[in-house]
Amino acid sequence: MKAGNKTTGARLRIVLETDVAIGPGKADILAGIRETGSIAAAGRRMGMSYKRAWSLVEEMNAFFTEPMVETSRGGNARGGATLTPMGEKVLDSYRHMEDLTDQAIAGEMKSLKRSLADMAKRK
Amino acid sequence: MKAGNKTTGARLRIVLETDVAIGPGKADILAGIRETGSIAAAGRRMGMSYKRAWSLVEEMNAFFTEPMVETSRGGNARGGATLTPMGEKVLDSYRHMEDLTDQAIAGEMKSLKRSLADMAKRK
């Protein structure tokens, strides 16, 4: 789970169309499903309710021409879930965009960091 | 106000250090202050209360070695506010990072957009 928890760097939200957006949270859900094989487990490790995780998956499944997540027992995913080829493609693309962004803005980030106040000043 | 309202493209949140982050909202507040000369007016056009806008400015003013916003009457900014050279620098840098990001991910965005479902499917 790269994006959601990293403390410094860029966080990217991609708005492809009105109401079609992918950010760190949705990317981490996809990554969690890939790694755990379960929507519930993916949500749990993000501190997210099953209901919320499931609703994000439902939303995402309508974004593209194919769903991104497939569940093994029809509507209810407690039995297991996997990324479809579309899900893999979108997650890989998002992670790639994160890397491209980090590279593109590295110089600006470095320059801004030089002006940071001491931690003490911010209490 | 570029970032906050654009419907498609990348939205960028820059985390420079724990609890030191600049995203579309803070950038738009800075841009609003530059354009209106007032924290209240900058917040208003974003649908934000004066209190909330002021608290974002206070937070931002502690990020760097110099404040980003200067008010003409000490603590209370209803009398007018301007960006300091630091504020100008950070806002310009953020906008530049947005442009760099848009350029860096343009190809990936285009490819993802090709897979978007019909609007009708998403209702």
CSV table of N, CA, C and O in Angstrom, one decimal, chain B residues 50-119:
chain,number,residue,atom,x,y,z
B,50,TYR,N,-15.2,32.0,6.8
B,50,TYR,CA,-14.1,32.9,7.1
B,50,TYR,C,-13.1,32.1,8.1
B,50,TYR,O,-11.9,32.1,8.0
B,51,LYS,N,-13.8,31.5,9.1
B,51,LYS,CA,-13.0,30.8,10.2
B,51,LYS,C,-12.1,29.7,9.6
B,51,LYS,O,-11.0,29.6,9.9
B,52,ARG,N,-12.7,29.0,8.7
B,52,ARG,CA,-12.0,27.9,8.1
B,52,ARG,C,-10.8,28.4,7.2
B,52,ARG,O,-9.7,27.9,7.2
B,53,ALA,N,-11.1,29.4,6.4
B,53,ALA,CA,-10.1,30.0,5.5
B,53,ALA,C,-8.9,30.5,6.4
B,53,ALA,O,-7.8,30.3,6.1
B,54,TRP,N,-9.3,31.2,7.4
B,54,TRP,CA,-8.3,31.8,8.3
B,54,TRP,C,-7.5,30.7,9.0
B,54,TRP,O,-6.2,30.8,9.1
B,55,SER,N,-8.1,29.6,9.4
B,55,SER,CA,-7.4,28.6,10.0
B,55,SER,C,-6.4,27.9,9.1
B,55,SER,O,-5.3,27.5,9.4
B,56,LEU,N,-6.8,27.8,7.8
B,56,LEU,CA,-5.9,27.2,6.8
B,56,LEU,C,-4.6,28.1,6.6
B,56,LEU,O,-3.5,27.7,6.5
B,57,VAL,N,-4.9,29.4,6.6
B,57,VAL,CA,-3.8,30.4,6.4
B,57,VAL,C,-2.9,30.3,7.6
B,57,VAL,O,-1.6,30.3,7.5
B,58,GLU,N,-3.4,30.3,8.8
B,58,GLU,CA,-2.6,30.2,10.0
B,58,GLU,C,-1.7,28.9,9.9
B,58,GLU,O,-0.5,29.0,10.3
B,59,GLU,N,-2.3,27.8,9.5
B,59,GLU,CA,-1.6,26.6,9.4
B,59,GLU,C,-0.5,26.7,8.4
B,59,GLU,O,0.7,26.4,8.7
B,60,MET,N,-0.8,27.3,7.3
B,60,MET,CA,0.2,27.4,6.2
B,60,MET,C,1.4,28.4,6.6
B,60,MET,O,2.5,28.2,6.2
B,61,ASN,N,1.0,29.4,7.4
B,61,ASN,CA,2.0,30.4,7.8
B,61,ASN,C,3.1,29.8,8.6
B,61,ASN,O,4.2,30.4,8.8
B,62,ALA,N,2.8,28.6,9.2
B,62,ALA,CA,3.9,28.0,10.1
B,62,ALA,C,4.7,27.0,9.3
B,62,ALA,O,5.6,26.4,9.9
B,63,PHE,N,4.4,26.7,8.0
B,63,PHE,CA,5.0,25.7,7.3
B,63,PHE,C,6.5,26.0,7.0
B,63,PHE,O,7.4,25.2,7.1
B,64,PHE,N,6.7,27.2,6.6
B,64,PHE,CA,8.0,27.6,6.0
B,64,PHE,C,8.7,28.6,6.9
B,64,PHE,O,8.2,29.1,7.9
B,65,THR,N,9.9,28.9,6.5
B,65,THR,CA,10.7,29.8,7.3
B,65,THR,C,10.1,31.2,7.4
B,65,THR,O,10.4,32.0,8.3
B,66,GLU,N,9.3,31.6,6.4
B,66,GLU,CA,8.6,32.8,6.4
B,66,GLU,C,7.1,32.6,6.2
B,66,GLU,O,6.8,31.6,5.6
B,67,PRO,N,6.3,33.4,6.7
B,67,PRO,CA,4.8,33.3,6.5
B,67,PRO,C,4.5,33.4,5.0
B,67,PRO,O,5.3,34.0,4.2
B,68,MET,N,3.4,32.9,4.6
B,68,MET,CA,3.0,33.0,3.2
B,68,MET,C,2.0,34.1,3.0
B,68,MET,O,1.8,34.6,1.9
B,69,VAL,N,1.3,34.4,4.0
B,69,VAL,CA,0.2,35.5,3.9
B,69,VAL,C,0.5,36.5,5.0
B,69,VAL,O,0.7,36.2,6.1
B,70,GLU,N,0.4,37.8,4.6
B,70,GLU,CA,0.5,38.9,5.5
B,70,GLU,C,-0.8,39.6,5.6
B,70,GLU,O,-1.4,39.9,4.6
B,71,THR,N,-1.2,40.0,6.8
B,71,THR,CA,-2.4,40.7,6.9
B,71,THR,C,-2.1,42.1,7.4
B,71,THR,O,-1.1,42.4,8.0
B,72,SER,N,-3.0,43.0,6.9
B,72,SER,CA,-2.7,44.4,7.2
B,72,SER,C,-3.0,44.9,8.6
B,72,SER,O,-2.6,46.0,8.9
B,73,ARG,N,-3.7,44.2,9.3
B,73,ARG,CA,-4.0,44.6,10.7
B,73,ARG,C,-3.7,43.6,11.7
B,73,ARG,O,-4.6,43.1,12.5
B,74,GLY,N,-2.5,43.1,11.7
B,74,GLY,CA,-2.1,42.1,12.7
B,74,GLY,C,-2.9,40.9,12.6
B,74,GLY,O,-3.0,40.3,11.5
B,75,GLY,N,-3.5,40.4,13.7
B,75,GLY,CA,-4.1,39.1,13.7
B,75,GLY,C,-5.4,39.0,12.9
B,75,GLY,O,-5.6,38.0,12.3
B,76,ASN,N,-6.1,40.1,12.7
B,76,ASN,CA,-7.4,40.0,12.0
B,76,ASN,C,-7.2,40.4,10.6
B,76,ASN,O,-6.7,41.5,10.3
B,77,ALA,N,-7.6,39.5,9.7
B,77,ALA,CA,-7.3,39.8,8.3
B,77,ALA,C,-8.5,40.4,7.5
B,77,ALA,O,-8.4,40.6,6.3
B,78,ARG,N,-9.6,40.7,8.2
B,78,ARG,CA,-10.7,41.3,7.5
B,78,ARG,C,-10.3,42.6,6.8
B,78,ARG,O,-10.9,43.1,5.8
B,79,GLY,N,-9.2,43.2,7.3
B,79,GLY,CA,-8.7,44.5,6.7
B,79,GLY,C,-7.9,44.3,5.5
B,79,GLY,O,-7.6,45.3,4.8
B,80,GLY,N,-7.6,43.1,5.1
B,80,GLY,CA,-6.8,42.9,3.8
B,80,GLY,C,-5.7,42.0,4.1
B,80,GLY,O,-5.1,41.9,5.1
B,81,ALA,N,-5.3,41.2,3.0
B,81,ALA,CA,-4.3,40.2,3.1
B,81,ALA,C,-3.6,40.2,1.8
B,81,ALA,O,-4.2,40.3,0.7
B,82,THR,N,-2.3,39.9,1.8
B,82,THR,CA,-1.5,39.7,0.6
B,82,THR,C,-0.6,38.6,0.7
B,82,THR,O,-0.2,38.2,1.8
B,83,LEU,N,-0.1,38.0,-0.4
B,83,LEU,CA,0.9,37.0,-0.4
B,83,LEU,C,2.2,37.6,-0.1
B,83,LEU,O,2.6,38.6,-0.8
B,84,THR,N,3.0,37.0,0.7
B,84,THR,CA,4.4,37.4,0.8
B,84,THR,C,5.2,36.8,-0.3
B,84,THR,O,4.7,35.9,-1.1
B,85,PRO,N,6.5,37.2,-0.5
B,85,PRO,CA,7.3,36.5,-1.5
B,85,PRO,C,7.3,35.0,-1.3
B,85,PRO,O,7.3,34.2,-2.3
B,86,MET,N,7.3,34.5,0.0
B,86,MET,CA,7.2,33.1,0.2
B,86,MET,C,5.9,32.5,-0.3
B,86,MET,O,5.9,31.4,-0.9
B,87,GLY,N,4.8,33.2,0.0
B,87,GLY,CA,3.5,32.7,-0.5
B,87,GLY,C,3.5,32.6,-2.1
B,87,GLY,O,3.0,31.7,-2.6
B,88,GLU,N,4.1,33.7,-2.7
B,88,GLU,CA,4.1,33.7,-4.2
B,88,GLU,C,4.9,32.5,-4.7
B,88,GLU,O,4.6,31.8,-5.6
B,89,LYS,N,6.1,32.3,-4.0
B,89,LYS,CA,7.0,31.2,-4.4
B,89,LYS,C,6.3,29.8,-4.3
B,89,LYS,O,6.4,29.0,-5.2
B,90,VAL,N,5.6,29.6,-3.2
B,90,VAL,CA,5.0,28.3,-2.9
B,90,VAL,C,3.9,28.1,-3.9
B,90,VAL,O,3.7,27.0,-4.5
B,91,LEU,N,3.0,29.1,-4.1
B,91,LEU,CA,1.9,29.0,-5.0
B,91,LEU,C,2.4,28.7,-6.4
B,91,LEU,O,1.9,27.8,-7.1
B,92,ASP,N,3.4,29.5,-6.9
B,92,ASP,CA,4.0,29.3,-8.2
B,92,ASP,C,4.5,27.9,-8.3
B,92,ASP,O,4.4,27.2,-9.4
B,93,SER,N,5.2,27.4,-7.3
B,93,SER,CA,5.8,26.1,-7.3
B,93,SER,C,4.7,25.0,-7.4
B,93,SER,O,4.9,24.0,-8.2
B,94,TYR,N,3.7,25.2,-6.7
B,94,TYR,CA,2.6,24.2,-6.7
B,94,TYR,C,1.9,24.1,-8.1
B,94,TYR,O,1.7,23.1,-8.6
B,95,ARG,N,1.7,25.3,-8.7
B,95,ARG,CA,1.1,25.3,-10.0
B,95,ARG,C,2.0,24.7,-11.0
B,95,ARG,O,1.6,24.0,-12.0
B,96,HIS,N,3.3,25.0,-10.8
B,96,HIS,CA,4.3,24.4,-11.7
B,96,HIS,C,4.3,22.9,-11.6
B,96,HIS,O,4.3,22.1,-12.6
B,97,MET,N,4.2,22.4,-10.4
B,97,MET,CA,4.1,20.9,-10.1
B,97,MET,C,2.9,20.3,-10.8
B,97,MET,O,2.9,19.2,-11.3
B,98,GLU,N,1.8,21.1,-10.7
B,98,GLU,CA,0.5,20.6,-11.4
B,98,GLU,C,0.8,20.4,-12.9
B,98,GLU,O,0.4,19.4,-13.5
B,99,ASP,N,1.4,21.4,-13.5
B,99,ASP,CA,1.7,21.3,-14.9
B,99,ASP,C,2.6,20.2,-15.2
B,99,ASP,O,2.4,19.4,-16.2
B,100,LEU,N,3.7,20.1,-14.4
B,100,LEU,CA,4.6,19.0,-14.7
B,100,LEU,C,3.9,17.6,-14.6
B,100,LEU,O,4.2,16.7,-15.4
B,101,THR,N,3.0,17.5,-13.6
B,101,THR,CA,2.3,16.2,-13.4
B,101,THR,C,1.4,16.0,-14.6
B,101,THR,O,1.4,14.9,-15.2
B,102,ASP,N,0.6,17.0,-15.0
B,102,ASP,CA,-0.2,16.8,-16.2
B,102,ASP,C,0.5,16.3,-17.4
B,102,ASP,O,0.1,15.4,-18.1
B,103,GLN,N,1.7,17.0,-17.6
B,103,GLN,CA,2.5,16.5,-18.7
B,103,GLN,C,3.0,15.1,-18.6
B,103,GLN,O,3.0,14.3,-19.5
B,104,ALA,N,3.5,14.8,-17.4
B,104,ALA,CA,4.1,13.5,-17.1
B,104,ALA,C,3.1,12.3,-17.3
B,104,ALA,O,3.5,11.3,-17.8
B,105,ILE,N,1.8,12.6,-17.0
B,105,ILE,CA,0.9,11.5,-17.0
B,105,ILE,C,-0.1,11.5,-18.2
B,105,ILE,O,-1.0,10.7,-18.3
B,106,ALA,N,0.2,12.4,-19.1
B,106,ALA,CA,-0.8,12.6,-20.2
B,106,ALA,C,-1.0,11.3,-21.0
B,106,ALA,O,-2.2,11.0,-21.3
B,107,GLY,N,0.0,10.6,-21.2
B,107,GLY,CA,-0.1,9.4,-22.0
B,107,GLY,C,-0.9,8.3,-21.3
B,107,GLY,O,-1.8,7.7,-21.9
B,108,GLU,N,-0.6,8.2,-20.0
B,108,GLU,CA,-1.4,7.2,-19.2
B,108,GLU,C,-2.9,7.6,-19.1
B,108,GLU,O,-3.8,6.7,-19.2
B,109,MET,N,-3.1,8.9,-18.9
B,109,MET,CA,-4.5,9.3,-18.8
B,109,MET,C,-5.3,9.0,-20.1
B,109,MET,O,-6.4,8.5,-20.1
B,110,LYS,N,-4.6,9.3,-21.2
B,110,LYS,CA,-5.2,9.1,-22.5
B,110,LYS,C,-5.6,7.6,-22.7
B,110,LYS,O,-6.7,7.3,-23.1
B,111,SER,N,-4.7,6.8,-22.3
B,111,SER,CA,-4.9,5.3,-22.4
B,111,SER,C,-6.0,4.9,-21.5
B,111,SER,O,-6.9,4.1,-21.9
B,112,LEU,N,-6.1,5.4,-20.3
B,112,LEU,CA,-7.2,5.0,-19.4
B,112,LEU,C,-8.6,5.5,-19.9
B,112,LEU,O,-9.6,4.8,-19.8
B,113,LYS,N,-8.5,6.7,-20.4
B,113,LYS,CA,-9.8,7.2,-20.9
B,113,LYS,C,-10.4,6.4,-22.0
B,113,LYS,O,-11.6,6.4,-22.2
B,114,ARG,N,-9.5,5.7,-22.8
B,114,ARG,CA,-10.0,4.9,-23.9
B,114,ARG,C,-10.9,3.7,-23.3
B,114,ARG,O,-11.7,3.2,-24.1
B,115,SER,N,-10.7,3.4,-22.1
B,115,SER,CA,-11.4,2.2,-21.5
B,115,SER,C,-12.6,2.7,-20.7
B,115,SER,O,-13.3,1.8,-20.1
B,116,LEU,N,-12.9,4.0,-20.7
B,116,LEU,CA,-14.1,4.4,-19.9
B,116,LEU,C,-15.4,3.9,-20.4
B,116,LEU,O,-15.6,3.8,-21.6
B,117,ALA,N,-16.2,3.5,-19.5
B,117,ALA,CA,-17.6,3.0,-19.8
B,117,ALA,C,-18.4,4.2,-20.3
B,117,ALA,O,-18.1,5.3,-20.1
B,118,ASP,N,-19.5,3.9,-21.0
B,118,ASP,CA,-20.4,4.9,-21.4
B,118,ASP,C,-21.0,5.5,-20.1
B,118,ASP,O,-21.3,4.8,-19.2
B,119,MET,N,-21.2,6.8,-20.2
B,119,MET,CA,-21.8,7.5,-19.0
B,119,MET,C,-23.1,6.8,-18.6
B,119,MET,O,-23.4,6.7,-17.4
